Coordinates of N, CA and C and ligand atoms in Angstrom, one line a residue:
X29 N 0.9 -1.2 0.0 CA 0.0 0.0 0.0 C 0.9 1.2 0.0
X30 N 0.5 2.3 -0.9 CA 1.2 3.2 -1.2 C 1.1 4.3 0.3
X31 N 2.2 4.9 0.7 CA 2.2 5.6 2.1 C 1.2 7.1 1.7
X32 N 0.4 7.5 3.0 CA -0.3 8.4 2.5 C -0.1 9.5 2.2
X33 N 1.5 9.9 2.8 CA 1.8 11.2 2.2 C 2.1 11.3 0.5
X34 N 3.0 10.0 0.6 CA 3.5 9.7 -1.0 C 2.1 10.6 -1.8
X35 N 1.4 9.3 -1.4 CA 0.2 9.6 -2.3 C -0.4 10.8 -2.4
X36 N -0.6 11.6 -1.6 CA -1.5 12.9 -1.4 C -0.4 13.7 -2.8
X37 N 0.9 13.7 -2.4 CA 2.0 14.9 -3.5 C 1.7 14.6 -4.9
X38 N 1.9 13.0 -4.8 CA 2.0 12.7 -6.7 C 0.5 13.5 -6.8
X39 N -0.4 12.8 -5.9 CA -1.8 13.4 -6.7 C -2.0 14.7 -7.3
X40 N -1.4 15.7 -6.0 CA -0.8 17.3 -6.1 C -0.7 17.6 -6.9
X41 N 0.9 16.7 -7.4 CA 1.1 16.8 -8.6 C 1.0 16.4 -10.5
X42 N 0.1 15.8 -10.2 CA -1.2 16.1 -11.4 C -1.3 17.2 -11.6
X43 N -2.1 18.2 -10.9 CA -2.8 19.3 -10.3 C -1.6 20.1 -10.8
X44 N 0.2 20.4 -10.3 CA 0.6 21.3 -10.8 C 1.1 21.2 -12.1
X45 N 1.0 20.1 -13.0 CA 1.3 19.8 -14.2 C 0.5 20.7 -15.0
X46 N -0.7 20.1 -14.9 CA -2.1 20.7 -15.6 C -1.9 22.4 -15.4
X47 N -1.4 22.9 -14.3 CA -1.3 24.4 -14.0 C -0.2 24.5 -14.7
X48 N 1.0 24.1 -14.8 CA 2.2 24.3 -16.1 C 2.1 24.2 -17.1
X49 N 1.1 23.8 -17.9 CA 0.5 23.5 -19.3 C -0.3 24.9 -19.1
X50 N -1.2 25.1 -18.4 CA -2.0 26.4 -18.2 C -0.9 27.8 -18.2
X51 N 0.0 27.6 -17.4 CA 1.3 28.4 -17.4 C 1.2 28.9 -19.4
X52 N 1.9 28.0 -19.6 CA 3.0 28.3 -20.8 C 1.6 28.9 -22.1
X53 N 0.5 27.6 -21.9 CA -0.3 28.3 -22.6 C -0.6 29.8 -22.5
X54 N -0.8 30.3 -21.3 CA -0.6 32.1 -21.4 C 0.4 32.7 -21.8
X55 N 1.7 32.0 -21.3 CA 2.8 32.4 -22.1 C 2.8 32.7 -24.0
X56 N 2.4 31.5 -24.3 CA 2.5 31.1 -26.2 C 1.1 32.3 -26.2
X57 N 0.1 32.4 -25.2 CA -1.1 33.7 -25.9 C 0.3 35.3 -25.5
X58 N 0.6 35.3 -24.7 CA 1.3 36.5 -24.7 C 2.5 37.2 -25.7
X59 N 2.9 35.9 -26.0 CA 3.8 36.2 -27.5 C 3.1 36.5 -29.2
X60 N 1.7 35.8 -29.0 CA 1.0 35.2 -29.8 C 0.9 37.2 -30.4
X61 N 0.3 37.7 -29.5 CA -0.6 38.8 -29.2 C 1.0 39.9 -29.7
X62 N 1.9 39.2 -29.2 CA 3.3 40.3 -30.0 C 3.6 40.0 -31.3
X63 N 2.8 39.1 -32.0 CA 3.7 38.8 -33.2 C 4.8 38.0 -33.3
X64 N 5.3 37.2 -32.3 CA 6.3 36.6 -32.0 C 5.8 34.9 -32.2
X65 N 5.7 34.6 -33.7 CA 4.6 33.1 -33.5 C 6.1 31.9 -32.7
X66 N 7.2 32.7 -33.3 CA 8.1 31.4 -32.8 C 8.2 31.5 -31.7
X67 N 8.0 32.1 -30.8 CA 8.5 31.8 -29.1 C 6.6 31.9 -29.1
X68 N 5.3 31.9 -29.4 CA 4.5 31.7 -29.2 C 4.4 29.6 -29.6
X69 N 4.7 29.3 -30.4 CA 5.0 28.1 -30.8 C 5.6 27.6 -29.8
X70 N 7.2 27.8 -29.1 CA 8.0 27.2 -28.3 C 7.3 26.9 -27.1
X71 N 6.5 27.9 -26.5 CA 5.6 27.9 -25.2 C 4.3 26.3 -25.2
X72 N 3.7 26.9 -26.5 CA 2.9 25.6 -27.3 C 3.0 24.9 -27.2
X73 N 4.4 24.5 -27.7 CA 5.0 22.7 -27.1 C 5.1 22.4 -25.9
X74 N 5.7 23.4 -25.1 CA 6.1 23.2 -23.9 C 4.5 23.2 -22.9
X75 N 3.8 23.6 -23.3 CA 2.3 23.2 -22.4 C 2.2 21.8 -23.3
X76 N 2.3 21.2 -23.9 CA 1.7 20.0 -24.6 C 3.0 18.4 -23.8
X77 N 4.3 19.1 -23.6 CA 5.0 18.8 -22.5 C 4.6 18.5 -21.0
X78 N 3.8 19.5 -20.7 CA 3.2 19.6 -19.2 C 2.2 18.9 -19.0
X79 N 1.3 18.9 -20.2 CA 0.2 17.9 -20.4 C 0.5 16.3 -19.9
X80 N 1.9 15.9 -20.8 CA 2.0 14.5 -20.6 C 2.6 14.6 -19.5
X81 N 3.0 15.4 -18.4 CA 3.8 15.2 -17.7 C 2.6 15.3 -16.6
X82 N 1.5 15.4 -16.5 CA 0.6 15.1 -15.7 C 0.1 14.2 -15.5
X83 N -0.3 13.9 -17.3 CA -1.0 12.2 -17.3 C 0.1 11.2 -16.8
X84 N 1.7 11.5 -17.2 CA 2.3 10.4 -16.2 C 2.0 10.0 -15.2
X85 N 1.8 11.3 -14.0 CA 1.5 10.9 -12.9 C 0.4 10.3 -12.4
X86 N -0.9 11.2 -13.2 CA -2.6 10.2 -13.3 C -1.7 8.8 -13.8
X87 N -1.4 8.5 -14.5 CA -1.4 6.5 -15.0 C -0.6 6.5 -14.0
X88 N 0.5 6.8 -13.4 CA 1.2 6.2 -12.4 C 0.5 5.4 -11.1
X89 N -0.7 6.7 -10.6 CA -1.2 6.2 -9.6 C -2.4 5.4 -9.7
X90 N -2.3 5.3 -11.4 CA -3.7 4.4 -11.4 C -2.9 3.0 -12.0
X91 N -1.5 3.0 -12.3 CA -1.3 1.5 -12.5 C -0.9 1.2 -10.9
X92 N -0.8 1.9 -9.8 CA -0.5 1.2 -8.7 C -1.9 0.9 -7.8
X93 N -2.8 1.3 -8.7 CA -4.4 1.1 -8.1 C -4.2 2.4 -6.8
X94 N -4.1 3.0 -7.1 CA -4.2 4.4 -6.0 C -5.6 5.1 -6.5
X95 N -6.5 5.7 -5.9 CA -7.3 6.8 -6.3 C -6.8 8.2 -6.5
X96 N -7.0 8.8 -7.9 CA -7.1 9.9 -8.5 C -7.7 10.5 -8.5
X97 N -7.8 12.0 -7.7 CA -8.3 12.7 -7.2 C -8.0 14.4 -7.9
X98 N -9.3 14.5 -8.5 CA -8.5 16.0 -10.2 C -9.1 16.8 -8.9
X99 N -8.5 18.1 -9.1 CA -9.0 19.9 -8.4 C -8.5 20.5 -9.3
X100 N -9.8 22.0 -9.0 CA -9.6 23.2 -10.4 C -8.2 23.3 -10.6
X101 N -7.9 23.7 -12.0 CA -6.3 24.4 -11.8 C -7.0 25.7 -12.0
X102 N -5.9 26.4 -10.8 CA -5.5 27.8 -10.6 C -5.6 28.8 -11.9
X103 N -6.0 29.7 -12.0 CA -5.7 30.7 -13.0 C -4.3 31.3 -13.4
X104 N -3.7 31.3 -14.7 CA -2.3 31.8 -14.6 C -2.8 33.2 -14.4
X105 N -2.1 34.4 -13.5 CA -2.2 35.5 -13.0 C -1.4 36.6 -13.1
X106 N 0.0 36.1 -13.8 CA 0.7 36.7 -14.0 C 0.7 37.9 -15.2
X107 N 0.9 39.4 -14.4 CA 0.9 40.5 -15.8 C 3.0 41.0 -16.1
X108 N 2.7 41.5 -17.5 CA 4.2 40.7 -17.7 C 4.4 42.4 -18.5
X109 N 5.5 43.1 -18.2 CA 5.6 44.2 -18.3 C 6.7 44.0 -19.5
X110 N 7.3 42.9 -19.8 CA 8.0 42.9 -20.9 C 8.6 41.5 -21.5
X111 N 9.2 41.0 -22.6 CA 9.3 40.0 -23.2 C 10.0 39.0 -21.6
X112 N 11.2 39.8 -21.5 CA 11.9 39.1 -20.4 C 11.3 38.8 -19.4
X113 N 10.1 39.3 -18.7 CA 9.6 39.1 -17.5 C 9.0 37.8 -17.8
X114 N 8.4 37.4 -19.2 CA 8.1 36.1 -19.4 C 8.8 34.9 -19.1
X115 N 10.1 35.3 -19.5 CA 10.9 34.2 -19.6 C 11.8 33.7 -18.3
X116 N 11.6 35.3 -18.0 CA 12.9 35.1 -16.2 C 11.2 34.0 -15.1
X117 N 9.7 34.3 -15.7 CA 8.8 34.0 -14.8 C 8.8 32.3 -14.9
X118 N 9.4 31.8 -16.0 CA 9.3 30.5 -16.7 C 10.7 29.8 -15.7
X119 N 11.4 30.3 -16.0 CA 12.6 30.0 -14.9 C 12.5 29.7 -13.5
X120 N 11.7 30.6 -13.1 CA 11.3 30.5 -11.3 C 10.0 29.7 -11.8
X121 N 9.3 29.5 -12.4 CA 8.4 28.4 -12.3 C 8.4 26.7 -12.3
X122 N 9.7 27.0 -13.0 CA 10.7 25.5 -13.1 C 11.3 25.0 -12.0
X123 N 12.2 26.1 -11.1 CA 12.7 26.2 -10.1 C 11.9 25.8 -9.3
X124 N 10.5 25.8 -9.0 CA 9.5 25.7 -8.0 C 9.1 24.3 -8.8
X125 N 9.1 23.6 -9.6 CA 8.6 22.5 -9.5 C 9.8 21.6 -9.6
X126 N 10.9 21.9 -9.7 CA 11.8 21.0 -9.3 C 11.8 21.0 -7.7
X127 N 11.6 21.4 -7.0 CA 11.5 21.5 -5.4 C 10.6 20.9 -5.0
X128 N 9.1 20.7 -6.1 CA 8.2 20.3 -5.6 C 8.4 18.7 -6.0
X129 N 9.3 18.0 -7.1 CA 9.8 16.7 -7.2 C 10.9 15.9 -6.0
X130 N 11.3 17.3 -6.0 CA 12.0 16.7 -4.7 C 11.9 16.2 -3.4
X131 N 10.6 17.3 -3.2 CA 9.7 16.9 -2.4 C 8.9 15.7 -1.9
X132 N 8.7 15.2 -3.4 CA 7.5 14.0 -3.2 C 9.0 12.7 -3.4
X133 N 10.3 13.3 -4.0 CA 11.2 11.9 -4.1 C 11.7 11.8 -2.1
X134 N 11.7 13.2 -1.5 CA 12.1 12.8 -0.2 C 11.3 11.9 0.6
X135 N 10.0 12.0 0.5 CA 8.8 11.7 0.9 C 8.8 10.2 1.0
X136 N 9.1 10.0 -0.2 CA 8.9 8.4 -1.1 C 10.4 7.5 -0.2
X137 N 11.7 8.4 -0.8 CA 12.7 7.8 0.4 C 12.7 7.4 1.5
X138 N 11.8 8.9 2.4 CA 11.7 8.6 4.1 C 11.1 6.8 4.1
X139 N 9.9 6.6 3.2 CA 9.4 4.7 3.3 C 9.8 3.9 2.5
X140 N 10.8 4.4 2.4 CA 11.6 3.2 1.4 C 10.5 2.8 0.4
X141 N 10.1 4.0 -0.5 CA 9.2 3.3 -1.7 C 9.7 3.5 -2.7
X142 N 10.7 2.4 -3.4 CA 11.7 2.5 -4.5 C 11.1 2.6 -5.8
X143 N 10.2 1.8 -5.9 CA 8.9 2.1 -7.1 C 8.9 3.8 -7.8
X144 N 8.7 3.9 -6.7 CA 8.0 5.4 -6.5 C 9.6 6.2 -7.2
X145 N 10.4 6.4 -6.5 CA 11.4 7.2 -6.8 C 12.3 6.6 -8.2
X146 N 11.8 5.6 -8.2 CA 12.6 5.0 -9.6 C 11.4 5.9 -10.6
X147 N 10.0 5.5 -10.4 CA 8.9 6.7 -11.2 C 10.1 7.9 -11.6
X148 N 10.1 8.8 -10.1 CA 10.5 9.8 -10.4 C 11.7 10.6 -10.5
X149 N 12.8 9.3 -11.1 CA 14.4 9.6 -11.6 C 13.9 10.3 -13.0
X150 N 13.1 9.9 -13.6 CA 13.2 10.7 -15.2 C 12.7 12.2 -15.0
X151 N 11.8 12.6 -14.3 CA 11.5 14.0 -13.8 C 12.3 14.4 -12.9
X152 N 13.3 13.9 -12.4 CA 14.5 14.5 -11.6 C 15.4 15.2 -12.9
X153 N 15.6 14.3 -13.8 CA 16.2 14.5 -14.9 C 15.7 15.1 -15.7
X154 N 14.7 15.3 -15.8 CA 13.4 15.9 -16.8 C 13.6 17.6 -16.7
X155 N 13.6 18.2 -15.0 CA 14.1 19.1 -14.4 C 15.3 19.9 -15.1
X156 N 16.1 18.9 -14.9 CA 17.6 19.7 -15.0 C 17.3 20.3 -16.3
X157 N 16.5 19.1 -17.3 CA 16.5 19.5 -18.7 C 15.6 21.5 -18.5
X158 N 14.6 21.3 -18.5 CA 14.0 22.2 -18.0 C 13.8 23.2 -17.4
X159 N 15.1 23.2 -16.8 CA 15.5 24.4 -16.1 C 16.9 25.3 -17.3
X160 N 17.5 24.5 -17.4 CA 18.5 24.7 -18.8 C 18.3 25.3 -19.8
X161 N 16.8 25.0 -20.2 CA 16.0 25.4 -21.5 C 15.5 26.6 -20.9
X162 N 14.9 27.0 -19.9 CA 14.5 28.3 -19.8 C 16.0 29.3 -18.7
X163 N 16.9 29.0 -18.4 CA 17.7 29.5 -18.7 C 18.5 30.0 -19.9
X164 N 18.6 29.0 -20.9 CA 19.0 29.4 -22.4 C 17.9 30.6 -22.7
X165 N 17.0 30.4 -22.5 CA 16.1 31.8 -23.5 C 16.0 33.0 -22.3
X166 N 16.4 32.6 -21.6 CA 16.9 34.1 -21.0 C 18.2 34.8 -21.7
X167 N 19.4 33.9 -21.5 CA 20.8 34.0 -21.9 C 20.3 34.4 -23.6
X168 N 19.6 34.3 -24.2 CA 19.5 34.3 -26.1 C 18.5 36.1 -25.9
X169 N 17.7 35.8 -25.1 CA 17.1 37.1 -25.1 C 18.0 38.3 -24.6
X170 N 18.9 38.0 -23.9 CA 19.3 39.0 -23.5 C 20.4 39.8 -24.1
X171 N 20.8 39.1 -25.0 CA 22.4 38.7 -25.9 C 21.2 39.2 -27.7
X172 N 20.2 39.0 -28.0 CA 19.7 39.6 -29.4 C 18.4 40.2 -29.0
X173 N 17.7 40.7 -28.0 CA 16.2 40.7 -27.6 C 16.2 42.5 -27.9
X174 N 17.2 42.9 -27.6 CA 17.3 44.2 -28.0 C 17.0 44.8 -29.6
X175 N 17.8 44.0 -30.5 CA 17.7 44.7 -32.0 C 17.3 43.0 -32.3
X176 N 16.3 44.2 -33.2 CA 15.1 43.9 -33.8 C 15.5 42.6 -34.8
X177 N 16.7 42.8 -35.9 CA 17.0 41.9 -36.6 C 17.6 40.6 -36.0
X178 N 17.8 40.6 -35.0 CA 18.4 39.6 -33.8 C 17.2 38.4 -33.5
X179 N 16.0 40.0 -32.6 CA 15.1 39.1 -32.4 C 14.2 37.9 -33.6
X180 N 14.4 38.7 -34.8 CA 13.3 38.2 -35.7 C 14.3 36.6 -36.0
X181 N 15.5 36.6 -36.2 CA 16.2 35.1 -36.5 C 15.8 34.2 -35.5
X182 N 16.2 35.0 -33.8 CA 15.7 33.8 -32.6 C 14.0 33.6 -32.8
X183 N 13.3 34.2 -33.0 CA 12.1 34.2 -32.9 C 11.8 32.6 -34.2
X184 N 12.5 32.8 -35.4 CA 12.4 31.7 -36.2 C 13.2 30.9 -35.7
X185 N 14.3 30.7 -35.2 CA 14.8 29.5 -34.8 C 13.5 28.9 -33.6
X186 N 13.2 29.5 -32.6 CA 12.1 28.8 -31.9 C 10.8 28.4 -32.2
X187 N 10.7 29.1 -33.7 CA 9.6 28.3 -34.0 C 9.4 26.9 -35.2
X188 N 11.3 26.8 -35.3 CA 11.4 24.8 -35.8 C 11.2 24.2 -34.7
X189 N 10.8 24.9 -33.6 CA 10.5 23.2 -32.5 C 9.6 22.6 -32.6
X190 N 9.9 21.4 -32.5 CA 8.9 20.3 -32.6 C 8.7 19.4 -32.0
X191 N 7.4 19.0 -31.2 CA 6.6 18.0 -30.2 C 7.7 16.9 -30.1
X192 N 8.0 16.1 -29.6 CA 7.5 15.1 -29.0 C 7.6 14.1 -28.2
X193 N 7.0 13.1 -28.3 CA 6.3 12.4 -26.8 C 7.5 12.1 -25.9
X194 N 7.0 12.4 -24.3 CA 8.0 11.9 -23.3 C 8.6 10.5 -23.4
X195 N 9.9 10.3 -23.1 CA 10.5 9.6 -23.3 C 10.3 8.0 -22.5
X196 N 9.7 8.7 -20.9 CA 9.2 8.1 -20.0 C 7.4 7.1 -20.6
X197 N 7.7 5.9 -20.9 CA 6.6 5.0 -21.0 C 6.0 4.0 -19.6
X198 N 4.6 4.4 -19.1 CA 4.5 3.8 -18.6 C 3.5 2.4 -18.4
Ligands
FEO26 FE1 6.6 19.5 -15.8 FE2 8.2 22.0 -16.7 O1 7.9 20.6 -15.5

């Protein structure tokens, strides 16, 4: 039987997945609205990322026969006074859910539930990736975000990204 704390965080976190897909989706509308389709695209993907990275955790707890338990997601709320504030807000959003993985992996260690934290070695690692990536588009914006002919190249390099599926099968 899965320990109750375990259980309560993964559930949680379903809940903050679904709110990171909600995230970025505001993000891809805020660029969308600048004319910026390729960093409106990049955001795109990256909520279609967040998506699966929720349903991992819904099948997780439903291949261990756990009950799944959905709550509203939150409204994204954030007003963004310029390109950068988007990207530096993507950064600390990442930061906060890698804390929140580590969370539910300490949780899982305190009862020796190896299942569980083997689950959540690929989002340990999933993280690093992810935190890297929205560090790079800070480091890119800040270095061409200024002139205009700069931005319009990065803006098409981010919009050849393309989908696809997490690597993690469960
Ligand atoms: Fe699901 Fe961006 O972490």
């Amino acid at each position: 039987m899965m320990n109750t704390k375990v259980h309560e965080l993964l559930n949680q976190q379903i809940n903050k997945e679904f709110y990171s897909a909600y995230l970025y989706l505001d993000f891809s509308n805020y660029f969308k609205a600048k004319g910026l389709d390729g960093f409106a695209n990049w955001y795109m993907i990256q909520a279609q990322e967040e998506r699966d990275h929720a349903m991992l955790f819904y099948q997780y707890l439903q291949n261990e026969n756990q009950i799944v338990s959905l709550d509203a997601i939150a409204k994204p709320d954030k007003v963004f006074a310029c390109h950068m504030d988007v990207l530096r807000a993507g950064l600390e959003h990442e930061e906060y859910v890698t804390s929140l993985i580590n969370d539910i992996y300490a949780a899982a260690y305190d009862v020796k539930d190896f299942r569980t934290m083997q689950f959540l070695d690929w989002f340990v690692k999933e993280q690093g990736e992810e935190e890297t990536n929205a560090n790079d588009m800070i480091t890119k914006m800040e270095l061409f975000g200024s002139d205009p002919k700069s931005l319009y190249m990065l803006n098409q390099e981010l919009a050849a990204r393309v989908y696809t599926a997490p690597s993690l099968v469960l």
